[in-house]
Every structure is written in structure tokens, then in C-alpha cells.
Short mmCIF file of C-alpha atoms in Angstrom, two decimals:
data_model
loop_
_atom_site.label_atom_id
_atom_site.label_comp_id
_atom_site.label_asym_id
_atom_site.label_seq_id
_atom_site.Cartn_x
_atom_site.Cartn_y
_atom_site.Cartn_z
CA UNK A 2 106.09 96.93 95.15
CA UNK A 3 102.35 96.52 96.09
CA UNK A 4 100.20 98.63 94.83
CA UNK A 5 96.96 100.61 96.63
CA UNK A 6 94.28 97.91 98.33
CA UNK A 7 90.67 98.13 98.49
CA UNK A 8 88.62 96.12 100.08
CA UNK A 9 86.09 94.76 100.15
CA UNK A 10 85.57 95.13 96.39
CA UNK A 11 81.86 94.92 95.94
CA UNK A 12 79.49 95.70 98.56
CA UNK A 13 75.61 96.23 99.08
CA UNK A 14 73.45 97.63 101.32
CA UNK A 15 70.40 98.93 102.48
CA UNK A 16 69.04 102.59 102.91
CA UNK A 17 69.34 103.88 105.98
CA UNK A 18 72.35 101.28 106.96
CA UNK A 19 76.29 102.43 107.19
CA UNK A 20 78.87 101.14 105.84
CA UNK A 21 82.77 100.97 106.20
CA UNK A 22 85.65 101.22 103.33
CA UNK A 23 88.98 100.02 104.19
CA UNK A 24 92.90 101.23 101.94
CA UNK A 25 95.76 100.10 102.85
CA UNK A 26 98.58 103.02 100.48
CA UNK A 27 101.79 101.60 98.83
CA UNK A 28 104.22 101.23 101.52
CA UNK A 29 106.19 104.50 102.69
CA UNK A 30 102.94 106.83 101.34
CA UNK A 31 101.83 108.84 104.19
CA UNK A 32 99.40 110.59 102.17
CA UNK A 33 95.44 109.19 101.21
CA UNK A 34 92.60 110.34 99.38
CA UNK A 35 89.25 109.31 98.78
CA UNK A 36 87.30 109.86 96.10
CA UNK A 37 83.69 109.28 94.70
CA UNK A 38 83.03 108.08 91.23
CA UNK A 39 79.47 107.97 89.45
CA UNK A 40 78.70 108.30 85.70
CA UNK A 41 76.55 111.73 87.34
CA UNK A 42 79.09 113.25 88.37
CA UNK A 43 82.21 111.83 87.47
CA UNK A 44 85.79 111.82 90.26
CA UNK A 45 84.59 113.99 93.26
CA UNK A 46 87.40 114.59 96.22
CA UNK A 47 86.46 113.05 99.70
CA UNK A 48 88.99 113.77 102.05
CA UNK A 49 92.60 113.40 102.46
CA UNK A 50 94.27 112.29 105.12
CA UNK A 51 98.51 112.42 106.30
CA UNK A 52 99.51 111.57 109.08
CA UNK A 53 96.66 110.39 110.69
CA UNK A 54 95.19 113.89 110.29
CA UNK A 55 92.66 115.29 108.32
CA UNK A 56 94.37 117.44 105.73
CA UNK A 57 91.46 118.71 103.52
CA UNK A 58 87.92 117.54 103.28
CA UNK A 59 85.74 117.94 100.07
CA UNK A 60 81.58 119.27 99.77
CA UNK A 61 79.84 115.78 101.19
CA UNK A 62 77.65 115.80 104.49
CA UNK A 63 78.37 114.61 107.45
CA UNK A 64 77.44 111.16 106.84
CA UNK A 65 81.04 110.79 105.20
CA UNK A 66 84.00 110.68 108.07
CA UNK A 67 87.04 109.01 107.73
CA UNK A 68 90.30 108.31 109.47
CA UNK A 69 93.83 107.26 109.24
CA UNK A 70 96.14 104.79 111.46
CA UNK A 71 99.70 104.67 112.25
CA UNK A 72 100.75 102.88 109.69
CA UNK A 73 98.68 104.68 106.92
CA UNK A 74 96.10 102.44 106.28
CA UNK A 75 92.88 104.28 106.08
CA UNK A 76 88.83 103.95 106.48
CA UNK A 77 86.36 105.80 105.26
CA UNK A 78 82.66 105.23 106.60
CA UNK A 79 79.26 106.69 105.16
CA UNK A 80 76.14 106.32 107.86
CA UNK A 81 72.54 106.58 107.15
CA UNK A 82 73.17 105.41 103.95
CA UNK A 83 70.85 107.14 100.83
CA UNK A 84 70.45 105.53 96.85
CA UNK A 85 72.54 108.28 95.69
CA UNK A 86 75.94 107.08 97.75
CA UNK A 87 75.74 104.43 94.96
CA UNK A 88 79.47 104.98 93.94
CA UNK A 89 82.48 103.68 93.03
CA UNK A 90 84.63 104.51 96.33
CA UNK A 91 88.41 105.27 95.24
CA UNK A 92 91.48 105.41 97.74
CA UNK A 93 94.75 107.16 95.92
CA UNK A 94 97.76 106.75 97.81
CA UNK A 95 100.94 109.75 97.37
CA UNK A 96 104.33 109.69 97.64
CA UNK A 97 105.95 111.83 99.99
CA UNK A 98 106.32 115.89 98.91
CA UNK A 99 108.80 116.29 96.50
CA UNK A 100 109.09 113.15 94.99
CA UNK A 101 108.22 114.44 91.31
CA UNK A 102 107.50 112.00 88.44
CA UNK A 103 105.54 109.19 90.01
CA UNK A 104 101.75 110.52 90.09
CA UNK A 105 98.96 109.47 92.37
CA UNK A 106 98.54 105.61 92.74
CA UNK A 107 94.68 104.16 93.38
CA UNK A 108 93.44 101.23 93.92
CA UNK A 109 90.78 99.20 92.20
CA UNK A 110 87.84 100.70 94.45
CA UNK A 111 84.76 99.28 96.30
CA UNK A 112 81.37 99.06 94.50
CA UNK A 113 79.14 100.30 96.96
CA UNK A 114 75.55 99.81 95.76
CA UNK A 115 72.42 100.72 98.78
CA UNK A 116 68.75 99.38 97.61
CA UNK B 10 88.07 126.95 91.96
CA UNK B 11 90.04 124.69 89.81
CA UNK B 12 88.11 123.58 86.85
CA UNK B 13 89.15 120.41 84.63
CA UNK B 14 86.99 120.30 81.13
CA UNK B 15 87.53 117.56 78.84
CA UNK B 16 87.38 117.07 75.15
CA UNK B 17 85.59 115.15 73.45
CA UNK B 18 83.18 113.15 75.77
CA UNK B 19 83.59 110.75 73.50
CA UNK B 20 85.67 109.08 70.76
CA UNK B 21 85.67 106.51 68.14
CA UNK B 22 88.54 105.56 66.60
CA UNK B 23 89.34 103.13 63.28
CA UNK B 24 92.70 101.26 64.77
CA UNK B 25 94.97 103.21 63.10
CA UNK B 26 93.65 106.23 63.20
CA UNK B 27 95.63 108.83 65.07
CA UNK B 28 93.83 111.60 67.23
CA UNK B 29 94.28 113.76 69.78
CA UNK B 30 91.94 114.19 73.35
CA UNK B 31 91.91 117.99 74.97
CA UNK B 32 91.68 118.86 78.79
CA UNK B 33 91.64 122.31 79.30
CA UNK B 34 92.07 123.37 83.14
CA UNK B 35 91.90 126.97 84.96
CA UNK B 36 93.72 126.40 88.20
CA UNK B 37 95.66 129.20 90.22
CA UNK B 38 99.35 127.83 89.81
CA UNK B 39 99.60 124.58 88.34
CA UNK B 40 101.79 122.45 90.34
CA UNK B 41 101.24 119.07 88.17
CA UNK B 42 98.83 117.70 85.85
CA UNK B 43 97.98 114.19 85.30
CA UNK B 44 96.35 111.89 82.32
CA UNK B 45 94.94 108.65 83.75
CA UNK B 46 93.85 105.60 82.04
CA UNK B 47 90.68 104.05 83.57
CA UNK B 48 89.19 100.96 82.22
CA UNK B 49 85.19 99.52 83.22
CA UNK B 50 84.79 98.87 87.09
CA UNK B 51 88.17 99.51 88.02
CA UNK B 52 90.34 102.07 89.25
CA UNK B 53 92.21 104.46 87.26
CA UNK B 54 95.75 103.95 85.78
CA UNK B 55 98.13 106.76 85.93
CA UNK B 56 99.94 107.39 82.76
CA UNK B 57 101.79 110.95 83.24
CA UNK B 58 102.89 113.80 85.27
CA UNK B 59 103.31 116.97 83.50
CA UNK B 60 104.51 120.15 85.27
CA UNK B 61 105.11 122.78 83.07
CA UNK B 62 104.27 124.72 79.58
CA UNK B 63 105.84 122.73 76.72
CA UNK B 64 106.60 119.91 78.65
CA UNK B 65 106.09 116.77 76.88
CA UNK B 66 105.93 112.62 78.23
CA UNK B 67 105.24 109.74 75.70
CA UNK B 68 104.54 106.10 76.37
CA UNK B 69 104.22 103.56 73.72
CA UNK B 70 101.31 105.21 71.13
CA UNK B 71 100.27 108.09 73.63
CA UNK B 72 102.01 111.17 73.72
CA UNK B 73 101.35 114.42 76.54
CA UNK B 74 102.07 117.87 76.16
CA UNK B 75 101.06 120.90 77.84
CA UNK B 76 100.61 124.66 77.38
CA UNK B 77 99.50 126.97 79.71
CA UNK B 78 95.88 126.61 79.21
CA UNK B 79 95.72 123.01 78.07
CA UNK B 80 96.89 119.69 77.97
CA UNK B 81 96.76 116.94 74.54
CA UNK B 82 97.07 113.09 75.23
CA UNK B 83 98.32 112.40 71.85
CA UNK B 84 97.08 108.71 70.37
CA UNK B 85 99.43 107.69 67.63
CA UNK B 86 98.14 104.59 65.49
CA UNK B 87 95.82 103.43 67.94
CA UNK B 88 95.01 99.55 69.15
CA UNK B 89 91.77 98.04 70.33
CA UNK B 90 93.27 97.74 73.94
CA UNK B 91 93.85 101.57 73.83
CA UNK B 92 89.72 101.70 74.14
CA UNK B 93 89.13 103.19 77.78
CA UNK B 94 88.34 106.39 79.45
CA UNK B 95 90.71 109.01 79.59
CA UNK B 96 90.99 111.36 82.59
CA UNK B 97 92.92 114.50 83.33
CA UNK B 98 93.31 116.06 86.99
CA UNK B 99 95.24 118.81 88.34
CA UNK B 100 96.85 119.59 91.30
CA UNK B 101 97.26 123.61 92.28
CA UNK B 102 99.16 125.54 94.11
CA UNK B 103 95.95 126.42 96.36
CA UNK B 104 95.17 123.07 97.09
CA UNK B 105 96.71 120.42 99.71
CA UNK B 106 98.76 117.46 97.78
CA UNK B 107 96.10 114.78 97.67
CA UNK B 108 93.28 117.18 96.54
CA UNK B 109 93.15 116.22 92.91
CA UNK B 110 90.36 118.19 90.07
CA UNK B 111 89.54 116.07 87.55
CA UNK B 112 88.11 116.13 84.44
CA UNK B 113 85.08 113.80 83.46
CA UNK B 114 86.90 112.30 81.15
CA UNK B 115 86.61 110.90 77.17
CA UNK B 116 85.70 107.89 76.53
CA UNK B 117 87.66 106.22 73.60
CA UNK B 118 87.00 103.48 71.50
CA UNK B 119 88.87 101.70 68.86
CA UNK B 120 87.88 99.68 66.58
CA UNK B 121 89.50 96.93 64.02
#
């Protein structure tokens, strides 16, 4: 079974620029998340996404939006981009409600790094 | 809010050395928590799923249990390739399903 995919994997850009993050979830997972890692702040919740529908959206501004397709696969995009959305950008995929015992699946993350 | 605090920030281990790592969590109704494995520049690794007080989920040298206030990740005779970062998340009732709170996690090293 494939697991979560990322790409790309490393990416930089420059202030002021925006950028686009692509997951594709392990097939049959409806359900996305993003998250935001830096050694500042450690795992911070994005948004989350079923659907194709915006389920629940974390504290970022504006700048972060994302959406969802038919067939799960999901992009998240940050404009204007700023130093500080430096970050490890992680996509967990779920399994549908109910399905105890199998956890949250992510994938390997983008390196997003703005100079 | 659900709050995820982690103990301690940071670990070192002789290999062989058995220890334990603490997450303690204030959520309003659990509905799962989860220890993840994450090691440098890539994404975490998820280890277990535990739902209730004194349930308890062991994989190779690591061992999970939970109380109603706290979880333990167990490291029995620990390996070089255990070294990584430890996480801890939960899940509560008052949150939707992909909304995880996690921890910032302890940092463990082992050496030989």
C-alpha cells in the first residue's frame, strides 16, 4: 500500500513570492491535514480537509489556503511569502471514521526555505 | 484548548539503558492518543494508538501505556537506531478527526 506523497521535497524561495505544496493521501483516505513544523514552535495544525471541504482550519493568516480534489489529493499554497514560513510542511492522511488502530499516516514533507 | 507537554526535552541514553519518556495532555474527552517516531528531515512515523486509561501497546523495545492524565513510551534495552525524536498528539472529543495537538517532543539519543 503506498504511503502519503509530498512533493516537491525541498523547495526555496524568495520573500514576497508564493508558493504551492502538493499530497497525494494513501488510497481510500478521504481525510488530510497539514501541518507546520519548525524547531520554534514545534507540529502546528494547518487545515484539514474531507471531502473536498474545509473541515477545520488552524491560527495562520490568510496567506495559507488550501484545497482538496476529487480524488483526495490535496494543495496547500502560502502567498506573499515571509522568512518565518521557513518550515517543514507536513500532509497526514486518515482513514475513514471508525477505523480504530491504524493512526494518522504523513508523508516525508516539503522543506520550504524563503531568503 | 488541548494541551500536549512532553518530558524530558531531551534524553541520553547508554544502549542498554532502559527509560521511560512522559507526555502529559489536558484535552476535553480523549478520543485517541498517539506516540510518533520522527527521525532528522523527515516526516514522522506513527508507532501507537492508545484510547483509553490502562491501555497498553508494545513494539519491539518500546512499550505505551496510558492513564488518565498521562501517557509513558516505555524504552526497554535501548539500540543506537532507537535515537530520534519522540512525539505525542491527541485527538479530542472537541476537535474534528484530522486536528491533531502535539507535543514538542523528546529528543533521544543512544549511545554504544
Amino acid at each position: 500500500k503506498a504511503g502519503v506523497t509530498q512533493t516537491p521535497r525541498y523547495l526555496i524561495k524568495t520573500r514576497g513570492q508564493q508558493v504551492t505544496l502538493s499530497c497525494s493521501p494513501i488510497s481510500g483516505h478521504r481525510s488530510v491535514s497539514w501541518y507546520q513544523q519548525t524547531p520554534g514552535q514545534g507540529l502546528q495544525f494547518l487545515f484539514e480537509y474531507f471531502s473536498e471541504t474545509q473541515r477545520n482550519k488552524g491560527n495562520f493568516p490568510g496567506r495559507f489556503s488550501g484545497r482538496q480534489f476529487s480524488n483526495s489529493r490535496s494543495e496547500m499554497n502560502v502567498s506573499t511569502l515571509e522568512l518565518g514560513d521557513s518550515a517543514l510542511y507536513l500532509c497526514a492522511s486518515s482513514p475513514p471514521t471508525g477505523e480504530k488502530g491504524i493512526g494518522y499516516t504523513f508523508g516525508s514533507g516539503t522543506r520550504l526555505t524563503v531568503v | 484548548e488541548d494541551q500536549v507537554t512532553q518530558s524530558p526535552e531531551a534524553l541520553r541514553l547508554q544502549e542498554g539503558e532502559s527509560s521511560s519518556l512522559n507526555c502529559s495532555y489536558t484535552v476535553s474527552g480523549l478520543r485517541g492518543l498517539f506516540w510518533y517516531r520522527q527521525d532528522p528531515g523527515k516526516g514522522p512515523e506513527f508507532l501507537f494508538t492508545l484510547y483509553s486509561a490502562g491501555e497498553e501497546k508494545e513494539k519491539e523495545r518500546l512499550k505505551a501505556t496510558l492513564t488518565k492524565k498521562e501517557s509513558f513510551l516505555h524504552i526497554t534495552a535501548p539500540k543506537p537506531e532507537d535515537s530520534a525524536t519522540y512525539l505525542c498528539a491527541v485527538l479530542g472529543r472537541g476537535s474534528t478527526l484530522g486536528r491533531l495537538y502535539f507535543g514538542r517532543g523528546t529528543q533521544l539519543t543512544v549511545w554504544p
